[in-house]
Structure formats: structure tokens, C-alpha cells
PDB file of C-alpha atoms in Angstrom:
ATOM      1  CA  MET A   1       1.843 -23.806  -0.626  1.00 89.00           C
ATOM      2  CA  ALA A   2       4.096 -22.754   2.523  1.00 95.00           C
ATOM      3  CA  HIS A   3       7.668 -21.072   1.916  1.00 97.00           C
ATOM      4  CA  ASN A   4      10.908 -20.246   3.983  1.00 97.00           C
ATOM      5  CA  VAL A   5      12.571 -16.880   3.189  1.00 98.00           C
ATOM      6  CA  LYS A   6      15.202 -15.605   5.053  1.00 98.00           C
ATOM      7  CA  ILE A   7      15.400 -11.784   5.337  1.00 98.00           C
ATOM      8  CA  LEU A   8      18.727 -10.755   3.210  1.00 98.00           C
ATOM      9  CA  GLU A   9      17.758  -6.483   4.722  1.00 98.00           C
ATOM     10  CA  THR A  10      16.082  -4.515   7.019  1.00 97.00           C
ATOM     11  CA  GLU A  11      15.557  -0.425   6.705  1.00 97.00           C
ATOM     12  CA  SER A  12      13.281   2.050   7.833  1.00 96.00           C
ATOM     13  CA  VAL A  13      11.219   4.101   5.680  1.00 96.00           C
ATOM     14  CA  THR A  14       9.558   6.504   7.688  1.00 96.00           C
ATOM     15  CA  HIS A  15       9.516   6.533  12.312  1.00 94.00           C
ATOM     16  CA  ASP A  16       6.920   3.454  11.707  1.00 95.00           C
ATOM     17  CA  VAL A  17       6.753   1.523   8.589  1.00 96.00           C
ATOM     18  CA  LYS A  18       9.818  -0.731   7.562  1.00 97.00           C
ATOM     19  CA  LYS A  19      11.021  -1.904   4.256  1.00 97.00           C
ATOM     20  CA  LEU A  20      11.860  -5.474   4.317  1.00 98.00           C
ATOM     21  CA  THR A  21      13.933  -7.256   1.535  1.00 98.00           C
ATOM     22  CA  LEU A  22      13.594 -11.077   0.938  1.00 98.00           C
ATOM     23  CA  GLU A  23      14.861 -14.353  -0.789  1.00 98.00           C
ATOM     24  CA  LYS A  24      12.060 -14.818  -3.010  1.00 98.00           C
ATOM     25  CA  PRO A  25      11.210 -18.400  -3.745  1.00 97.00           C
ATOM     26  CA  GLU A  26      12.200 -20.198  -7.280  1.00 95.00           C
ATOM     27  CA  GLY A  27       8.967 -20.110  -9.949  1.00 96.00           C
ATOM     28  CA  TYR A  28       7.008 -17.907  -7.186  1.00 97.00           C
ATOM     29  CA  GLU A  29       5.137 -15.734  -9.450  1.00 97.00           C
ATOM     30  CA  PHE A  30       2.823 -12.519  -8.344  1.00 97.00           C
ATOM     31  CA  GLU A  31       0.937  -9.485 -10.105  1.00 96.00           C
ATOM     32  CA  PRO A  32       1.241  -5.991  -8.784  1.00 97.00           C
ATOM     33  CA  GLY A  33      -0.801  -5.508  -6.378  1.00 96.00           C
ATOM     34  CA  GLN A  34      -1.780  -9.026  -4.861  1.00 96.00           C
ATOM     35  CA  ALA A  35      -0.283  -9.719  -1.525  1.00 96.00           C
ATOM     36  CA  THR A  36       0.237 -13.491   0.281  1.00 96.00           C
ATOM     37  CA  GLU A  37       0.039 -14.256   4.097  1.00 97.00           C
ATOM     38  CA  VAL A  38       3.116 -14.111   6.035  1.00 97.00           C
ATOM     39  CA  ALA A  39       4.079 -15.541   9.768  1.00 97.00           C
ATOM     40  CA  ILE A  40       6.728 -15.393  11.366  1.00 97.00           C
ATOM     41  CA  ASP A  41       9.186 -18.533  11.793  1.00 97.00           C
ATOM     42  CA  LYS A  42      10.083 -18.770  15.270  1.00 96.00           C
ATOM     43  CA  GLU A  43       8.202 -20.450  18.064  1.00 95.00           C
ATOM     44  CA  GLY A  44       5.020 -19.342  19.496  1.00 94.00           C
ATOM     45  CA  TRP A  45       4.304 -16.852  15.893  1.00 96.00           C
ATOM     46  CA  ARG A  46       4.554 -19.399  13.039  1.00 95.00           C
ATOM     47  CA  ASP A  47       0.134 -19.495  13.457  1.00 95.00           C
ATOM     48  CA  GLU A  48      -0.300 -16.081  13.210  1.00 95.00           C
ATOM     49  CA  LYS A  49      -0.122 -15.380   9.194  1.00 95.00           C
ATOM     50  CA  ARG A  50      -0.959 -11.726   8.457  1.00 94.00           C
ATOM     51  CA  PRO A  51      -1.773 -10.180   4.844  1.00 94.00           C
ATOM     52  CA  PHE A  52       0.980  -8.034   3.449  1.00 95.00           C
ATOM     53  CA  THR A  53       1.140  -7.280  -0.035  1.00 96.00           C
ATOM     54  CA  PHE A  54       4.700  -7.142  -2.398  1.00 97.00           C
ATOM     55  CA  THR A  55       6.384  -3.960  -2.921  1.00 98.00           C
ATOM     56  CA  SER A  56       8.919  -5.628  -5.145  1.00 98.00           C
ATOM     57  CA  LEU A  57       7.767  -6.454  -8.753  1.00 98.00           C
ATOM     58  CA  ASN A  58       7.486 -10.008 -10.318  1.00 97.00           C
ATOM     59  CA  GLU A  59      10.813  -9.439 -12.451  1.00 97.00           C
ATOM     60  CA  ASP A  60      12.335  -8.504  -9.141  1.00 98.00           C
ATOM     61  CA  GLU A  61      15.076 -10.820  -8.006  1.00 97.00           C
ATOM     62  CA  HIS A  62      14.002 -10.276  -4.242  1.00 98.00           C
ATOM     63  CA  LEU A  63      11.093  -9.835  -2.552  1.00 98.00           C
ATOM     64  CA  GLU A  64       9.770  -6.593  -1.157  1.00 98.00           C
ATOM     65  CA  PHE A  65       7.961  -6.146   1.261  1.00 98.00           C
ATOM     66  CA  VAL A  66       6.235  -2.875   3.129  1.00 97.00           C
ATOM     67  CA  ILE A  67       5.273  -2.486   6.614  1.00 96.00           C
ATOM     68  CA  LYS A  68       3.957  -0.683   9.070  1.00 94.00           C
ATOM     69  CA  ILE A  69       5.461  -1.304  12.443  1.00 94.00           C
ATOM     70  CA  TYR A  70       2.371  -1.302  15.259  1.00 87.00           C
ATOM     71  CA  GLU A  71       4.859  -0.587  18.543  1.00 77.00           C
ATOM     72  CA  ASP A  72       1.947  -0.546  20.986  1.00 72.00           C
ATOM     73  CA  HIS A  73       0.884  -3.984  19.587  1.00 69.00           C
ATOM     74  CA  ASP A  74       1.993  -6.617  20.811  1.00 73.00           C
ATOM     75  CA  GLY A  75       1.170  -8.737  17.522  1.00 89.00           C
ATOM     76  CA  VAL A  76       2.486  -9.887  14.733  1.00 93.00           C
ATOM     77  CA  THR A  77       4.018  -6.603  13.715  1.00 92.00           C
ATOM     78  CA  GLU A  78       5.791  -5.335  16.904  1.00 93.00           C
ATOM     79  CA  GLN A  79       7.842  -8.959  16.227  1.00 94.00           C
ATOM     80  CA  ILE A  80       8.185  -7.859  12.785  1.00 95.00           C
ATOM     81  CA  GLY A  81      10.166  -4.964  14.092  1.00 94.00           C
ATOM     82  CA  LYS A  82      12.920  -6.294  15.783  1.00 94.00           C
ATOM     83  CA  LEU A  83      13.078  -8.649  13.312  1.00 96.00           C
ATOM     84  CA  LYS A  84      17.274  -8.249  10.865  1.00 96.00           C
ATOM     85  CA  ALA A  85      19.121  -9.624   8.504  1.00 97.00           C
ATOM     86  CA  GLY A  86      18.649 -13.790   8.813  1.00 97.00           C
ATOM     87  CA  ASP A  87      15.798 -13.903  10.634  1.00 97.00           C
ATOM     88  CA  ALA A  88      12.746 -15.878   8.802  1.00 98.00           C
ATOM     89  CA  LEU A  89       9.756 -15.783   7.026  1.00 98.00           C
ATOM     90  CA  ILE A  90       6.486 -18.201   6.073  1.00 98.00           C
ATOM     91  CA  ILE A  91       4.966 -16.995   3.221  1.00 98.00           C
ATOM     92  CA  GLU A  92       1.558 -18.571   1.461  1.00 97.00           C
ATOM     93  CA  GLU A  93       0.949 -18.069  -2.515  1.00 96.00           C
ATOM     94  CA  PRO A  94      -0.218 -14.890  -3.668  1.00 96.00           C
ATOM     95  CA  TRP A  95      -4.012 -13.793  -3.370  1.00 94.00           C
ATOM     96  CA  GLY A  96      -5.693 -10.310  -4.080  1.00 86.00           C
ATOM     97  CA  THR A  97      -8.402  -7.894  -5.704  1.00 77.00           C
ATOM     98  CA  ILE A  98      -6.896  -5.063  -6.406  1.00 91.00           C
ATOM     99  CA  GLN A  99      -5.389  -4.705  -9.703  1.00 93.00           C
ATOM    100  CA  TYR A 100      -4.614  -2.569 -12.915  1.00 96.00           C
ATOM    101  CA  LYS A 101      -7.695  -1.719 -15.165  1.00 95.00           C
ATOM    102  CA  GLY A 102      -6.858   1.128 -16.517  1.00 96.00           C
ATOM    103  CA  GLU A 103      -6.036   4.125 -16.159  1.00 97.00           C
ATOM    104  CA  GLY A 104      -7.885   5.622 -13.385  1.00 97.00           C
ATOM    105  CA  THR A 105      -7.738   8.149  -9.567  1.00 97.00           C
ATOM    106  CA  PHE A 106      -6.413   6.038  -6.661  1.00 97.00           C
ATOM    107  CA  LEU A 107      -7.546   7.327  -3.170  1.00 97.00           C
ATOM    108  CA  ALA A 108      -5.041   5.087  -0.084  1.00 96.00           C
ATOM    109  CA  GLY A 109      -4.951   5.974   3.508  1.00 95.00           C
ATOM    110  CA  GLY A 110      -2.147   5.552   5.280  1.00 94.00           C
ATOM    111  CA  ALA A 111      -0.425   1.465   5.271  1.00 93.00           C
ATOM    112  CA  GLY A 112      -3.105   1.394   2.675  1.00 94.00           C
ATOM    113  CA  ILE A 113      -0.882   2.386  -0.274  1.00 96.00           C
ATOM    114  CA  THR A 114       0.931  -0.347  -0.371  1.00 96.00           C
ATOM    115  CA  PRO A 115      -0.755  -2.324  -2.905  1.00 95.00           C
ATOM    116  CA  PHE A 116      -0.506   0.384  -5.184  1.00 97.00           C
ATOM    117  CA  ILE A 117       3.546   0.810  -4.720  1.00 98.00           C
ATOM    118  CA  ALA A 118       4.082  -2.340  -7.080  1.00 97.00           C
ATOM    119  CA  ILE A 119       1.413  -1.652  -9.543  1.00 98.00           C
ATOM    120  CA  PHE A 120       2.862   2.868  -9.962  1.00 98.00           C
ATOM    121  CA  ARG A 121       5.979   1.145  -9.996  1.00 98.00           C
ATOM    122  CA  ASP A 122       5.357  -1.564 -12.592  1.00 98.00           C
ATOM    123  CA  LEU A 123       3.436   1.432 -14.665  1.00 98.00           C
ATOM    124  CA  HIS A 124       6.781   3.621 -14.641  1.00 98.00           C
ATOM    125  CA  LYS A 125       9.124   1.171 -15.654  1.00 97.00           C
ATOM    126  CA  LYS A 126       6.519   0.049 -18.895  1.00 97.00           C
ATOM    127  CA  GLY A 127       6.475   4.245 -19.099  1.00 97.00           C
ATOM    128  CA  GLU A 128       3.079   3.666 -18.729  1.00 97.00           C
ATOM    129  CA  ILE A 129       2.195   6.008 -15.508  1.00 97.00           C
ATOM    130  CA  GLY A 130      -0.546   7.681 -17.864  1.00 96.00           C
ATOM    131  CA  ASP A 131      -2.753  10.466 -16.271  1.00 96.00           C
ATOM    132  CA  ASN A 132      -2.992   8.260 -13.528  1.00 98.00           C
ATOM    133  CA  LYS A 133      -3.964   9.865  -9.668  1.00 97.00           C
ATOM    134  CA  LEU A 134      -2.502   9.149  -6.586  1.00 97.00           C
ATOM    135  CA  ILE A 135      -5.199  11.005  -3.972  1.00 96.00           C
ATOM    136  CA  PHE A 136      -3.153   9.642  -0.176  1.00 96.00           C
ATOM    137  CA  SER A 137      -4.854  10.865   3.414  1.00 95.00           C
ATOM    138  CA  ASN A 138      -2.194  10.064   6.136  1.00 95.00           C
ATOM    139  CA  LYS A 139      -2.562  12.319  10.116  1.00 93.00           C
ATOM    140  CA  ALA A 140       1.328  13.995   9.292  1.00 92.00           C
ATOM    141  CA  ASP A 141       3.878  14.692   7.011  1.00 93.00           C
ATOM    142  CA  LYS A 142       5.859  12.509   8.723  1.00 94.00           C
ATOM    143  CA  ASP A 143       3.788   9.824   7.653  1.00 95.00           C
ATOM    144  CA  ILE A 144       4.258  10.001   4.108  1.00 95.00           C
ATOM    145  CA  ILE A 145       5.173   6.476   2.789  1.00 97.00           C
ATOM    146  CA  LEU A 146       7.919   6.368  -0.499  1.00 97.00           C
ATOM    147  CA  LYS A 147       6.764  10.308  -0.635  1.00 95.00           C
ATOM    148  CA  GLU A 148      10.120  10.946  -2.910  1.00 96.00           C
ATOM    149  CA  GLU A 149       9.453   8.382  -5.018  1.00 97.00           C
ATOM    150  CA  PHE A 150       5.966   8.700  -5.198  1.00 98.00           C
ATOM    151  CA  SER A 151       6.806  12.377  -6.278  1.00 96.00           C
ATOM    152  CA  GLU A 152       9.554  11.601  -8.976  1.00 97.00           C
ATOM    153  CA  MET A 153       6.677   9.177 -10.510  1.00 98.00           C
ATOM    154  CA  LEU A 154       3.356  11.001 -10.655  1.00 97.00           C
ATOM    155  CA  GLY A 155       4.302  14.470 -10.070  1.00 96.00           C
ATOM    156  CA  HIS A 156       1.533  17.056  -9.670  1.00 94.00           C
ATOM    157  CA  ASN A 157      -0.793  13.818  -9.831  1.00 96.00           C
ATOM    158  CA  PHE A 158       0.614  13.384  -6.167  1.00 96.00           C
ATOM    159  CA  ILE A 159      -1.830  14.950  -3.837  1.00 94.00           C
ATOM    160  CA  ASN A 160      -1.167  14.780  -0.165  1.00 94.00           C
ATOM    161  CA  VAL A 161      -3.934  15.149   2.173  1.00 94.00           C
ATOM    162  CA  ILE A 162      -2.822  15.764   6.350  1.00 93.00           C
ATOM    163  CA  THR A 163      -5.931  14.989   8.311  1.00 92.00           C
ATOM    164  CA  ASP A 164      -4.513  15.870  11.786  1.00 91.00           C
ATOM    165  CA  HIS A 165      -1.375  18.498  11.944  1.00 84.00           C
ATOM    166  CA  PRO A 166      -1.682  21.542   9.864  1.00 82.00           C
ATOM    167  CA  THR A 167       1.069  21.391   6.738  1.00 79.00           C
ATOM    168  CA  ASP A 168       1.930  24.414   4.542  1.00 79.00           C
ATOM    169  CA  GLU A 169       3.711  22.213   2.138  1.00 80.00           C
ATOM    170  CA  HIS A 170       0.398  20.024   1.476  1.00 85.00           C
ATOM    171  CA  ILE A 171      -3.367  19.618   1.705  1.00 81.00           C
ATOM    172  CA  PHE A 172      -4.500  20.288   4.865  1.00 83.00           C
ATOM    173  CA  LEU A 173      -8.187  19.391   5.745  1.00 83.00           C
ATOM    174  CA  ASN A 174      -8.306  18.955   9.515  1.00 79.00           C
ATOM    175  CA  GLY A 175     -10.256  16.067   9.059  1.00 79.00           C
ATOM    176  CA  PHE A 176     -11.060  12.982   6.807  1.00 85.00           C
ATOM    177  CA  ILE A 177     -11.297  12.885   3.010  1.00 92.00           C
ATOM    178  CA  ASP A 178     -15.038  13.911   2.379  1.00 92.00           C
ATOM    179  CA  LYS A 179     -17.375  13.964  -0.527  1.00 94.00           C
ATOM    180  CA  ASP A 180     -17.150  17.465  -1.159  1.00 93.00           C
ATOM    181  CA  PHE A 181     -13.429  17.586  -1.728  1.00 93.00           C
ATOM    182  CA  LEU A 182     -13.715  14.423  -3.801  1.00 96.00           C
ATOM    183  CA  ALA A 183     -15.277  16.321  -6.044  1.00 95.00           C
ATOM    184  CA  SER A 184     -12.923  19.243  -6.014  1.00 93.00           C
ATOM    185  CA  ARG A 185     -10.138  17.252  -7.356  1.00 92.00           C
ATOM    186  CA  ILE A 186     -11.972  14.870  -9.750  1.00 93.00           C
ATOM    187  CA  ASP A 187     -13.708  15.760 -13.024  1.00 88.00           C
ATOM    188  CA  ASP A 188     -14.116  12.173 -14.427  1.00 93.00           C
ATOM    189  CA  LEU A 189     -16.500  10.147 -12.901  1.00 94.00           C
ATOM    190  CA  ASP A 190     -16.424   7.468 -16.019  1.00 94.00           C
ATOM    191  CA  GLN A 191     -12.621   6.003 -14.684  1.00 96.00           C
ATOM    192  CA  PRO A 192     -11.402   3.332 -12.653  1.00 96.00           C
ATOM    193  CA  PHE A 193     -11.537   4.099  -9.311  1.00 97.00           C
ATOM    194  CA  TYR A 194      -8.781   2.346  -6.933  1.00 97.00           C
ATOM    195  CA  VAL A 195      -9.726   1.936  -3.065  1.00 97.00           C
ATOM    196  CA  CYS A 196      -7.821   1.107  -0.414  1.00 95.00           C
ATOM    197  CA  GLY A 197      -6.964   2.029   3.632  1.00 94.00           C
ATOM    198  CA  PRO A 198      -8.392   0.485   6.974  1.00 92.00           C
ATOM    199  CA  GLY A 199     -12.034  -0.437   6.927  1.00 92.00           C
ATOM    200  CA  PRO A 200     -14.022   2.297   7.606  1.00 93.00           C
ATOM    201  CA  PHE A 201     -12.102   4.968   4.672  1.00 94.00           C
ATOM    202  CA  ASN A 202     -12.836   2.926   1.865  1.00 94.00           C
ATOM    203  CA  GLU A 203     -16.073   2.211   3.269  1.00 95.00           C
ATOM    204  CA  SER A 204     -16.802   6.209   3.373  1.00 95.00           C
ATOM    205  CA  MET A 205     -15.314   6.836  -0.542  1.00 96.00           C
ATOM    206  CA  MET A 206     -16.930   3.664  -1.655  1.00 95.00           C
ATOM    207  CA  ASN A 207     -20.165   5.998  -0.687  1.00 95.00           C
ATOM    208  CA  TYR A 208     -18.653   9.039  -1.090  1.00 96.00           C
ATOM    209  CA  LEU A 209     -18.074   8.161  -5.286  1.00 97.00           C
ATOM    210  CA  LYS A 210     -21.151   6.450  -5.407  1.00 96.00           C
ATOM    211  CA  GLU A 211     -23.009   9.383  -4.913  1.00 96.00           C
ATOM    212  CA  LEU A 212     -21.193  10.925  -6.974  1.00 96.00           C
ATOM    213  CA  GLY A 213     -21.999   9.153  -9.719  1.00 96.00           C
ATOM    214  CA  ALA A 214     -19.094   6.907 -10.035  1.00 95.00           C
ATOM    215  CA  ASP A 215     -20.091   3.150 -11.388  1.00 93.00           C
ATOM    216  CA  PRO A 216     -20.217   0.985  -8.860  1.00 93.00           C
ATOM    217  CA  ASP A 217     -18.462  -1.325 -11.084  1.00 91.00           C
ATOM    218  CA  ALA A 218     -15.335   1.388 -11.897  1.00 93.00           C
ATOM    219  CA  LEU A 219     -14.924   0.655  -7.735  1.00 95.00           C
ATOM    220  CA  ILE A 220     -11.438  -1.851  -7.634  1.00 94.00           C
ATOM    221  CA  PHE A 221     -10.892  -2.905  -3.239  1.00 89.00           C
ATOM    222  CA  GLU A 222      -9.346  -5.056  -2.066  1.00 76.00           C
ATOM    223  CA  GLU A 223     -12.625  -7.752  -0.410  1.00 64.00           C
TER     224      GLU A 223
END
């Protein structure tokens, strides 16, 4: 079932990421980590559906999405970047396979952080963050999404990895996260691992974790 929802507010999160606050349809429910298909309610765009993850919580009054805008692509996110309060989106029913299965390590690449936003917000609200760890890989410091919020929720368990531009503040790898880095940061392979990012990132992380001895059944990712 499709729902037409009006945009209430747009806000820049980073130089190329926007937060959209939307109306919430009556009775619409979802779980942290879930997503939905989204289209822009404008001529020529209603059939162009893309998946986006809810970053709000089910009990919140409004829906929220945090979306990376690709201005160099003539596509949906480029158009979303131009939307303002009063414009509308079309959303479908919630879906998704990334759900919280217990305390573990979260590995996110760039905009792949979005399923983890609601999961961590939910745990923080319940006082159940525990010893969950987030390893967040970005090209540069300016790309880190919700840096302050994650720092507040996770403290020293929020580990930023920068891959392209040297940094004094965060871990700089001068390249992608590899198996040796994971081995140096993970001392318990008997835990859930949550992985979300671009396809090559997901594939590499899953392979490295399996090679290190993680249980394939404990690897949680979007299928």
C-alpha cells in the first residue's frame, strides 16, 4: 500500500547529506533498521522508487530519512536534494533484514550507516547501548554523518576510519578497512556483526570476518 506524505522540514546534515522530516501515516509501523521504497510525488518521478531507511523511531510523531544526495547524478537523490517543505513523497510498506540481534560490532561504509541510526537511537533511548561498537568508514572527516550524536551515544566505542584524506582526529588508513585492521579491533569473534555499505564494502567485510573465524550465521546484512 502506498502513502502520500508531505515534507515538513529539510535540513543539511553534511555537505552532501540531507535530513527529511515527513508526515507519518496513521497506523504506520516499522522496526529500527527497516526501510521502505520512496518515490517523489512529481510528474515523471512517481515510478522512480528507491529504498531509504527510516532514521526516526516507530514511536516518533513524524518520519525521518537521512539521505545522501548525489548531485552529479541526474536521478532520484539529486531531485530529493531540491525538495522543500510542502513537497511530497510516496512511500510503501516497511521492509528490511537488518534488525538488532544482540550486542556486537557494527561496520558501516558511508551512507550505509543509515540502518544503524535508528537501531542505536532505540538502544540509547532504552538505556541498552551496552558495549556495542561502531566502526564507521568514510573518505574524509566532512563525510561523517551524525558524528556528534554517535559520539554521545557510543563514546570510545565510536571508531572513525578515514580512507582518503589524512586526519589527526581519527584513524587514517590511506585505503580501505582490511582484515588486519579488523583483527586489531575485534577481540571477540563470537558476537553478532552488522554490516552495511556499498556492495564492495559489504562483500569485503563479510569475507574478512569469515576468514577471521566469525560465524557466518552471526553476520547481519541487507540481503
